PDB file of C-alpha atoms in Angstrom:
ATOM      1  CA  UNK A 274       0.000   0.000   0.000  1.00  0.00           C
ATOM      2  CA  UNK A 275       1.794   3.078  -1.229  1.00  0.00           C
ATOM      3  CA  UNK A 276       1.809   6.122   1.001  1.00  0.00           C
ATOM      4  CA  UNK A 277       0.495   9.549   0.169  1.00  0.00           C
ATOM      5  CA  UNK A 278       2.109  10.650  -3.082  1.00  0.00           C
ATOM      6  CA  UNK A 279       2.686  14.278  -3.931  1.00  0.00           C
ATOM      7  CA  UNK A 280       4.075  15.560  -7.170  1.00  0.00           C
ATOM      8  CA  UNK A 281       6.043  17.319  -8.225  1.00  0.00           C
ATOM      9  CA  UNK A 282       8.458  17.390  -5.283  1.00  0.00           C
ATOM     10  CA  UNK A 283       9.883  20.700  -6.477  1.00  0.00           C
ATOM     11  CA  UNK A 284       8.189  23.259  -8.680  1.00  0.00           C
ATOM     12  CA  UNK A 285       9.572  26.534  -9.984  1.00  0.00           C
ATOM     13  CA  UNK A 286       7.213  29.072 -11.474  1.00  0.00           C
ATOM     14  CA  UNK A 287       7.643  32.647 -12.695  1.00  0.00           C
ATOM     15  CA  UNK A 288       5.423  35.333 -11.255  1.00  0.00           C
ATOM     16  CA  UNK A 289       2.043  35.293 -12.959  1.00  0.00           C
ATOM     17  CA  UNK A 290       2.132  31.629 -13.962  1.00  0.00           C
ATOM     18  CA  UNK A 291      -0.104  28.885 -12.627  1.00  0.00           C
ATOM     19  CA  UNK A 292       1.011  26.176 -10.224  1.00  0.00           C
ATOM     20  CA  UNK A 293      -0.727  22.807 -10.006  1.00  0.00           C
ATOM     21  CA  UNK A 294       0.116  20.552  -7.094  1.00  0.00           C
ATOM     22  CA  UNK A 295      -1.090  16.960  -7.021  1.00  0.00           C
ATOM     23  CA  UNK A 296      -1.829  14.646  -4.142  1.00  0.00           C
ATOM     24  CA  UNK A 297      -2.766  10.975  -4.440  1.00  0.00           C
ATOM     25  CA  UNK A 298      -4.167   9.727  -1.126  1.00  0.00           C
ATOM     26  CA  UNK A 299      -3.479   6.348   0.381  1.00  0.00           C
ATOM     27  CA  UNK A 300      -5.663   3.548  -0.886  1.00  0.00           C
ATOM     28  CA  UNK A 301      -8.958   3.501   0.963  1.00  0.00           C
ATOM     29  CA  UNK A 302      -8.666   7.078   2.217  1.00  0.00           C
ATOM     30  CA  UNK A 303     -11.561   9.332   1.331  1.00  0.00           C
ATOM     31  CA  UNK A 304     -10.381  12.571   2.969  1.00  0.00           C
ATOM     32  CA  UNK A 305      -7.599  14.910   1.924  1.00  0.00           C
ATOM     33  CA  UNK A 306      -6.121  17.918   3.713  1.00  0.00           C
ATOM     34  CA  UNK A 307      -3.809  20.601   2.304  1.00  0.00           C
ATOM     35  CA  UNK A 308      -1.379  22.697   4.326  1.00  0.00           C
ATOM     36  CA  UNK A 309       1.160  25.415   3.627  1.00  0.00           C
ATOM     37  CA  UNK A 310       4.399  25.718   5.540  1.00  0.00           C
ATOM     38  CA  UNK A 311       6.632  28.772   5.326  1.00  0.00           C
ATOM     39  CA  UNK A 312      10.277  28.502   6.405  1.00  0.00           C
ATOM     40  CA  UNK A 313      10.618  28.356  10.201  1.00  0.00           C
ATOM     41  CA  UNK A 314       6.827  28.348  10.608  1.00  0.00           C
ATOM     42  CA  UNK A 315       4.156  25.811  11.463  1.00  0.00           C
ATOM     43  CA  UNK A 316       1.642  24.073   9.246  1.00  0.00           C
ATOM     44  CA  UNK A 317      -1.209  26.323   8.224  1.00  0.00           C
ATOM     45  CA  UNK A 318      -4.445  24.575   7.368  1.00  0.00           C
ATOM     46  CA  UNK A 319      -5.776  25.457   3.929  1.00  0.00           C
ATOM     47  CA  UNK A 320      -8.565  23.121   2.882  1.00  0.00           C
ATOM     48  CA  UNK A 321     -10.201  19.822   3.805  1.00  0.00           C
ATOM     49  CA  UNK A 322     -11.856  17.773   1.086  1.00  0.00           C
ATOM     50  CA  UNK A 323     -13.812  14.624   0.606  1.00  0.00           C
ATOM     51  CA  UNK A 324     -14.234  13.137  -2.850  1.00  0.00           C
ATOM     52  CA  UNK A 325     -16.206  15.619  -4.996  1.00  0.00           C
ATOM     53  CA  UNK A 326     -16.861  17.793  -1.951  1.00  0.00           C
ATOM     54  CA  UNK A 327     -15.093  20.610  -0.110  1.00  0.00           C
ATOM     55  CA  UNK A 328     -15.726  20.164   3.595  1.00  0.00           C
ATOM     56  CA  UNK A 329     -13.858  23.202   4.890  1.00  0.00           C
ATOM     57  CA  UNK A 330     -11.902  25.812   2.953  1.00  0.00           C
ATOM     58  CA  UNK A 331     -11.621  28.366   5.722  1.00  0.00           C
ATOM     59  CA  UNK A 332      -7.829  28.459   5.422  1.00  0.00           C
ATOM     60  CA  UNK A 333      -7.713  29.128   1.692  1.00  0.00           C
ATOM     61  CA  UNK A 334      -6.964  32.634   0.419  1.00  0.00           C
ATOM     62  CA  UNK A 335     -10.098  33.999  -1.225  1.00  0.00           C
ATOM     63  CA  UNK A 336      -8.392  34.727  -4.519  1.00  0.00           C
ATOM     64  CA  UNK A 337      -6.119  32.726  -6.835  1.00  0.00           C
ATOM     65  CA  UNK A 338      -6.295  29.495  -4.805  1.00  0.00           C
ATOM     66  CA  UNK A 339      -8.609  26.566  -5.466  1.00  0.00           C
ATOM     67  CA  UNK A 340      -8.701  22.874  -4.627  1.00  0.00           C
ATOM     68  CA  UNK A 341     -10.554  19.855  -5.858  1.00  0.00           C
ATOM     69  CA  UNK A 342     -10.733  16.145  -5.144  1.00  0.00           C
ATOM     70  CA  UNK A 343     -12.541  14.515  -8.064  1.00  0.00           C
ATOM     71  CA  UNK A 344     -14.199  11.128  -8.045  1.00  0.00           C
ATOM     72  CA  UNK A 345     -11.309   9.742 -10.049  1.00  0.00           C
ATOM     73  CA  UNK A 346      -7.720  10.887  -9.836  1.00  0.00           C
ATOM     74  CA  UNK A 347      -5.647  12.910  -7.413  1.00  0.00           C
ATOM     75  CA  UNK A 348      -6.555  15.958  -5.415  1.00  0.00           C
ATOM     76  CA  UNK A 349      -5.305  19.158  -7.053  1.00  0.00           C
ATOM     77  CA  UNK A 350      -4.298  22.404  -5.366  1.00  0.00           C
ATOM     78  CA  UNK A 351      -4.228  25.145  -7.983  1.00  0.00           C
ATOM     79  CA  UNK A 352      -2.609  28.529  -7.543  1.00  0.00           C
ATOM     80  CA  UNK A 353      -3.238  31.037 -10.300  1.00  0.00           C
ATOM     81  CA  UNK A 354      -1.029  34.043 -11.076  1.00  0.00           C
ATOM     82  CA  UNK A 355       1.571  33.076  -8.492  1.00  0.00           C
ATOM     83  CA  UNK A 356       3.444  35.737  -6.546  1.00  0.00           C
ATOM     84  CA  UNK A 357       6.719  35.495  -4.604  1.00  0.00           C
ATOM     85  CA  UNK A 358       4.795  35.214  -1.342  1.00  0.00           C
ATOM     86  CA  UNK A 359       3.348  31.891  -2.520  1.00  0.00           C
ATOM     87  CA  UNK A 360       6.790  30.297  -2.235  1.00  0.00           C
ATOM     88  CA  UNK A 361       6.452  27.644   0.450  1.00  0.00           C
ATOM     89  CA  UNK A 362       6.222  23.921   1.060  1.00  0.00           C
ATOM     90  CA  UNK A 363       2.748  22.551   0.432  1.00  0.00           C
ATOM     91  CA  UNK A 364       1.832  19.327   2.186  1.00  0.00           C
ATOM     92  CA  UNK A 365      -1.163  17.100   1.793  1.00  0.00           C
ATOM     93  CA  UNK A 366      -2.429  14.403   4.106  1.00  0.00           C
ATOM     94  CA  UNK A 367      -5.082  11.742   3.742  1.00  0.00           C
ATOM     95  CA  UNK A 368      -7.191   9.770   6.198  1.00  0.00           C
ATOM     96  CA  UNK A 369     -10.250   7.604   6.359  1.00  0.00           C
ATOM     97  CA  UNK A 370     -13.378   9.482   7.325  1.00  0.00           C
ATOM     98  CA  UNK A 371     -12.537  10.797  10.817  1.00  0.00           C
ATOM     99  CA  UNK A 372     -15.938   9.926  12.236  1.00  0.00           C
ATOM    100  CA  UNK A 373     -16.005   6.300  11.238  1.00  0.00           C
ATOM    101  CA  UNK A 374     -14.161   3.225  12.356  1.00  0.00           C
ATOM    102  CA  UNK A 375     -11.335   2.731  14.766  1.00  0.00           C
ATOM    103  CA  UNK A 376      -8.420   3.671  12.576  1.00  0.00           C
ATOM    104  CA  UNK A 377      -8.606   7.284  11.489  1.00  0.00           C
ATOM    105  CA  UNK A 378      -4.887   7.956  11.352  1.00  0.00           C
ATOM    106  CA  UNK A 379      -3.766  10.609   8.878  1.00  0.00           C
ATOM    107  CA  UNK A 380      -0.633  10.233   6.782  1.00  0.00           C
ATOM    108  CA  UNK A 381       1.347  12.932   5.028  1.00  0.00           C
ATOM    109  CA  UNK A 382       3.061  13.159   1.703  1.00  0.00           C
ATOM    110  CA  UNK A 383       6.615  14.462   1.325  1.00  0.00           C
ATOM    111  CA  UNK A 384       5.423  17.840   0.156  1.00  0.00           C
ATOM    112  CA  UNK A 385       5.852  20.041  -2.895  1.00  0.00           C
ATOM    113  CA  UNK A 386       8.337  22.867  -2.570  1.00  0.00           C
ATOM    114  CA  UNK A 387       7.110  25.771  -4.682  1.00  0.00           C
ATOM    115  CA  UNK A 388       9.533  28.514  -5.619  1.00  0.00           C
ATOM    116  CA  UNK A 389       8.261  31.585  -7.412  1.00  0.00           C
ATOM    117  CA  UNK A 390      10.945  33.550  -9.234  1.00  0.00           C
TER     118      UNK A 390
ATOM    119  CA  UNK B 107     -12.485  28.250  16.181  1.00  0.00           C
ATOM    120  CA  UNK B 108     -10.080  25.513  17.272  1.00  0.00           C
ATOM    121  CA  UNK B 109      -6.692  26.721  18.452  1.00  0.00           C
ATOM    122  CA  UNK B 110      -3.812  24.409  19.309  1.00  0.00           C
ATOM    123  CA  UNK B 111      -0.843  25.475  21.414  1.00  0.00           C
ATOM    124  CA  UNK B 112       2.366  23.599  22.093  1.00  0.00           C
ATOM    125  CA  UNK B 113       4.729  24.264  24.955  1.00  0.00           C
ATOM    126  CA  UNK B 114       7.682  24.610  25.023  1.00  0.00           C
ATOM    127  CA  UNK B 115       8.562  25.974  21.590  1.00  0.00           C
ATOM    128  CA  UNK B 116      12.061  24.547  21.886  1.00  0.00           C
ATOM    129  CA  UNK B 117      13.752  22.104  24.205  1.00  0.00           C
ATOM    130  CA  UNK B 118      17.356  20.969  24.520  1.00  0.00           C
ATOM    131  CA  UNK B 119      18.220  17.994  26.723  1.00  0.00           C
ATOM    132  CA  UNK B 120      21.166  15.667  27.237  1.00  0.00           C
ATOM    133  CA  UNK B 121      20.913  12.150  25.904  1.00  0.00           C
ATOM    134  CA  UNK B 122      19.140   9.707  28.210  1.00  0.00           C
ATOM    135  CA  UNK B 123      16.703  12.164  29.776  1.00  0.00           C
ATOM    136  CA  UNK B 124      12.982  11.542  29.937  1.00  0.00           C
ATOM    137  CA  UNK B 125      10.947  14.468  28.663  1.00  0.00           C
ATOM    138  CA  UNK B 126       7.397  15.698  28.243  1.00  0.00           C
ATOM    139  CA  UNK B 127       5.961  17.784  25.423  1.00  0.00           C
ATOM    140  CA  UNK B 128       2.662  19.559  25.938  1.00  0.00           C
ATOM    141  CA  UNK B 129      -0.249  20.261  23.625  1.00  0.00           C
ATOM    142  CA  UNK B 130      -3.443  22.126  24.480  1.00  0.00           C
ATOM    143  CA  UNK B 131      -6.565  22.788  22.428  1.00  0.00           C
ATOM    144  CA  UNK B 132      -9.520  25.083  22.934  1.00  0.00           C
ATOM    145  CA  UNK B 133     -12.435  23.013  21.581  1.00  0.00           C
ATOM    146  CA  UNK B 134     -12.865  19.615  23.204  1.00  0.00           C
ATOM    147  CA  UNK B 135     -15.185  18.370  20.435  1.00  0.00           C
ATOM    148  CA  UNK B 136     -12.472  16.438  18.620  1.00  0.00           C
ATOM    149  CA  UNK B 137     -12.469  13.081  16.872  1.00  0.00           C
ATOM    150  CA  UNK B 138      -8.873  12.307  17.704  1.00  0.00           C
ATOM    151  CA  UNK B 139      -5.455  13.752  18.427  1.00  0.00           C
ATOM    152  CA  UNK B 140      -2.339  12.789  16.557  1.00  0.00           C
ATOM    153  CA  UNK B 141       1.352  13.371  17.258  1.00  0.00           C
ATOM    154  CA  UNK B 142       3.839  13.757  14.393  1.00  0.00           C
ATOM    155  CA  UNK B 143       7.523  14.405  14.009  1.00  0.00           C
ATOM    156  CA  UNK B 144       9.078  16.462  11.257  1.00  0.00           C
ATOM    157  CA  UNK B 145      12.751  16.395  10.366  1.00  0.00           C
ATOM    158  CA  UNK B 146      14.241  19.502   8.697  1.00  0.00           C
ATOM    159  CA  UNK B 147      13.193  19.799   5.070  1.00  0.00           C
ATOM    160  CA  UNK B 148      11.093  16.657   5.272  1.00  0.00           C
ATOM    161  CA  UNK B 149       7.459  15.631   5.509  1.00  0.00           C
ATOM    162  CA  UNK B 150       5.616  14.566   8.632  1.00  0.00           C
ATOM    163  CA  UNK B 151       5.816  11.118  10.168  1.00  0.00           C
ATOM    164  CA  UNK B 152       2.898   9.916  12.263  1.00  0.00           C
ATOM    165  CA  UNK B 153       3.924   8.809  15.756  1.00  0.00           C
ATOM    166  CA  UNK B 154       0.755   8.132  17.705  1.00  0.00           C
ATOM    167  CA  UNK B 155      -2.987   8.517  17.233  1.00  0.00           C
ATOM    168  CA  UNK B 156      -5.346   8.775  20.208  1.00  0.00           C
ATOM    169  CA  UNK B 157      -9.044   8.400  19.507  1.00  0.00           C
ATOM    170  CA  UNK B 158     -11.368  10.727  21.434  1.00  0.00           C
ATOM    171  CA  UNK B 159     -12.600   7.796  23.534  1.00  0.00           C
ATOM    172  CA  UNK B 160      -9.069   6.781  24.553  1.00  0.00           C
ATOM    173  CA  UNK B 161      -6.857   8.120  27.330  1.00  0.00           C
ATOM    174  CA  UNK B 162      -3.423   7.114  26.079  1.00  0.00           C
ATOM    175  CA  UNK B 163      -1.396   5.293  23.456  1.00  0.00           C
ATOM    176  CA  UNK B 164       2.076   3.823  23.607  1.00  0.00           C
ATOM    177  CA  UNK B 165       4.633   2.982  20.951  1.00  0.00           C
ATOM    178  CA  UNK B 166       8.084   1.947  22.061  1.00  0.00           C
ATOM    179  CA  UNK B 167       9.643   4.790  24.064  1.00  0.00           C
ATOM    180  CA  UNK B 168       6.734   7.098  23.294  1.00  0.00           C
ATOM    181  CA  UNK B 169       3.580   7.513  25.340  1.00  0.00           C
ATOM    182  CA  UNK B 170       0.834   9.993  24.544  1.00  0.00           C
ATOM    183  CA  UNK B 171      -2.043  10.875  26.828  1.00  0.00           C
ATOM    184  CA  UNK B 172      -5.279  12.724  26.153  1.00  0.00           C
ATOM    185  CA  UNK B 173      -7.556  14.598  28.552  1.00  0.00           C
ATOM    186  CA  UNK B 174     -10.402  15.945  26.470  1.00  0.00           C
ATOM    187  CA  UNK B 175     -12.181  17.665  29.329  1.00  0.00           C
ATOM    188  CA  UNK B 176      -9.177  19.874  30.061  1.00  0.00           C
ATOM    189  CA  UNK B 177      -8.131  20.165  26.417  1.00  0.00           C
ATOM    190  CA  UNK B 178      -4.672  18.727  26.921  1.00  0.00           C
ATOM    191  CA  UNK B 179      -2.356  16.061  25.571  1.00  0.00           C
ATOM    192  CA  UNK B 180       1.178  15.161  26.520  1.00  0.00           C
ATOM    193  CA  UNK B 181       3.843  13.250  24.647  1.00  0.00           C
ATOM    194  CA  UNK B 182       6.304  11.483  26.913  1.00  0.00           C
ATOM    195  CA  UNK B 183       9.632  10.379  25.452  1.00  0.00           C
ATOM    196  CA  UNK B 184      11.650   7.991  27.574  1.00  0.00           C
ATOM    197  CA  UNK B 185      15.422   7.689  27.489  1.00  0.00           C
ATOM    198  CA  UNK B 186      15.867  10.285  24.762  1.00  0.00           C
ATOM    199  CA  UNK B 187      18.431   9.725  21.984  1.00  0.00           C
ATOM    200  CA  UNK B 188      20.129  12.106  19.523  1.00  0.00           C
ATOM    201  CA  UNK B 189      18.008  10.523  16.770  1.00  0.00           C
ATOM    202  CA  UNK B 190      14.915  11.898  18.501  1.00  0.00           C
ATOM    203  CA  UNK B 191      16.001  15.419  17.529  1.00  0.00           C
ATOM    204  CA  UNK B 192      13.218  16.843  15.364  1.00  0.00           C
ATOM    205  CA  UNK B 193      10.164  19.075  15.559  1.00  0.00           C
ATOM    206  CA  UNK B 194       7.189  17.431  17.248  1.00  0.00           C
ATOM    207  CA  UNK B 195       3.703  18.504  16.240  1.00  0.00           C
ATOM    208  CA  UNK B 196       0.296  17.687  17.626  1.00  0.00           C
ATOM    209  CA  UNK B 197      -2.870  17.950  15.557  1.00  0.00           C
ATOM    210  CA  UNK B 198      -6.532  17.628  16.493  1.00  0.00           C
ATOM    211  CA  UNK B 199      -9.022  16.107  14.098  1.00  0.00           C
ATOM    212  CA  UNK B 200     -11.451  16.055  12.244  1.00  0.00           C
ATOM    213  CA  UNK B 201      -9.967  19.064  10.463  1.00  0.00           C
ATOM    214  CA  UNK B 202      -6.370  18.311  11.594  1.00  0.00           C
ATOM    215  CA  UNK B 203      -5.442  21.631  13.127  1.00  0.00           C
ATOM    216  CA  UNK B 204      -1.791  21.834  14.140  1.00  0.00           C
ATOM    217  CA  UNK B 205       0.105  23.480  16.925  1.00  0.00           C
ATOM    218  CA  UNK B 206       3.312  25.386  16.164  1.00  0.00           C
ATOM    219  CA  UNK B 207       5.446  22.470  17.283  1.00  0.00           C
ATOM    220  CA  UNK B 208       8.206  21.834  19.787  1.00  0.00           C
ATOM    221  CA  UNK B 209      11.721  21.754  18.394  1.00  0.00           C
ATOM    222  CA  UNK B 210      13.620  19.097  20.304  1.00  0.00           C
ATOM    223  CA  UNK B 211      17.389  18.777  20.401  1.00  0.00           C
ATOM    224  CA  UNK B 212      18.962  15.827  22.195  1.00  0.00           C
ATOM    225  CA  UNK B 213      22.674  16.321  22.826  1.00  0.00           C
ATOM    226  CA  UNK B 214      25.024  13.303  22.873  1.00  0.00           C
TER     227      UNK B 214
END
C-alpha cells in the first residue's frame, strides 16, 4: 500500500504563472487535507476535502487558490497568477473518514516545494 | 475556532533524559489527536494517534495521553536519543489543526 504521493516534489514558477500541485491519497482514504508551511513556521491549514466535496476551505486565500478532489484521480491544489509570497512547502495528508471506524490515522506526503521567481 | 498550542517551543536535553511535550486545544469536540515528528526539510511522520474515547497510546519509548475535558495532551519520550532530535507537532481532528510544534534537540 503506497503512502500519500505528492508531485512534483519541487516546482519553480515565474510570477504570474499557474502552479498545479497533485496529491494521491493512500488507498482507501476518502479525505484529503492541504497545508502550507513557510520557512521556520508551522503548518497552516488550507482546505479539507472529501471526494467531490469541499468540507472546509476556511484556510484558503479567497483569490487565486482553489482545490478539488474529483471522483477519479488525485486531489489538485491550484494557484493562479503566483506571486513570490506563494513560495512555500505545500503538504497534503489523507485519512479515512474521521468519524467512522477505529483507525482514522492521517498520513502525510513528502510535500511540494514551490519557488516563485 | 479551534486553536492548538504547544509548549515549550524549543527544548534541549542531554541524551538519556525523559521528557514531556505539551499540547493544548480550545475546543474539546475532537475526533482524535495525533502526534507527528518532522525532520528539517522533510514531511511529517505519524507517531501516535489517540481516539477521542481513549486516554493514552504507547509505541516503544513514546507515550501519549489525552484529557479531552481539560483540552490537553502530553507526549512522553523515555530515554531520549540524539536521533529523537526533530520538531514534534500535535494535531486535532477532524480538520487536523496543528500546533506550532516543539523543536527538540537531544545532545550526545
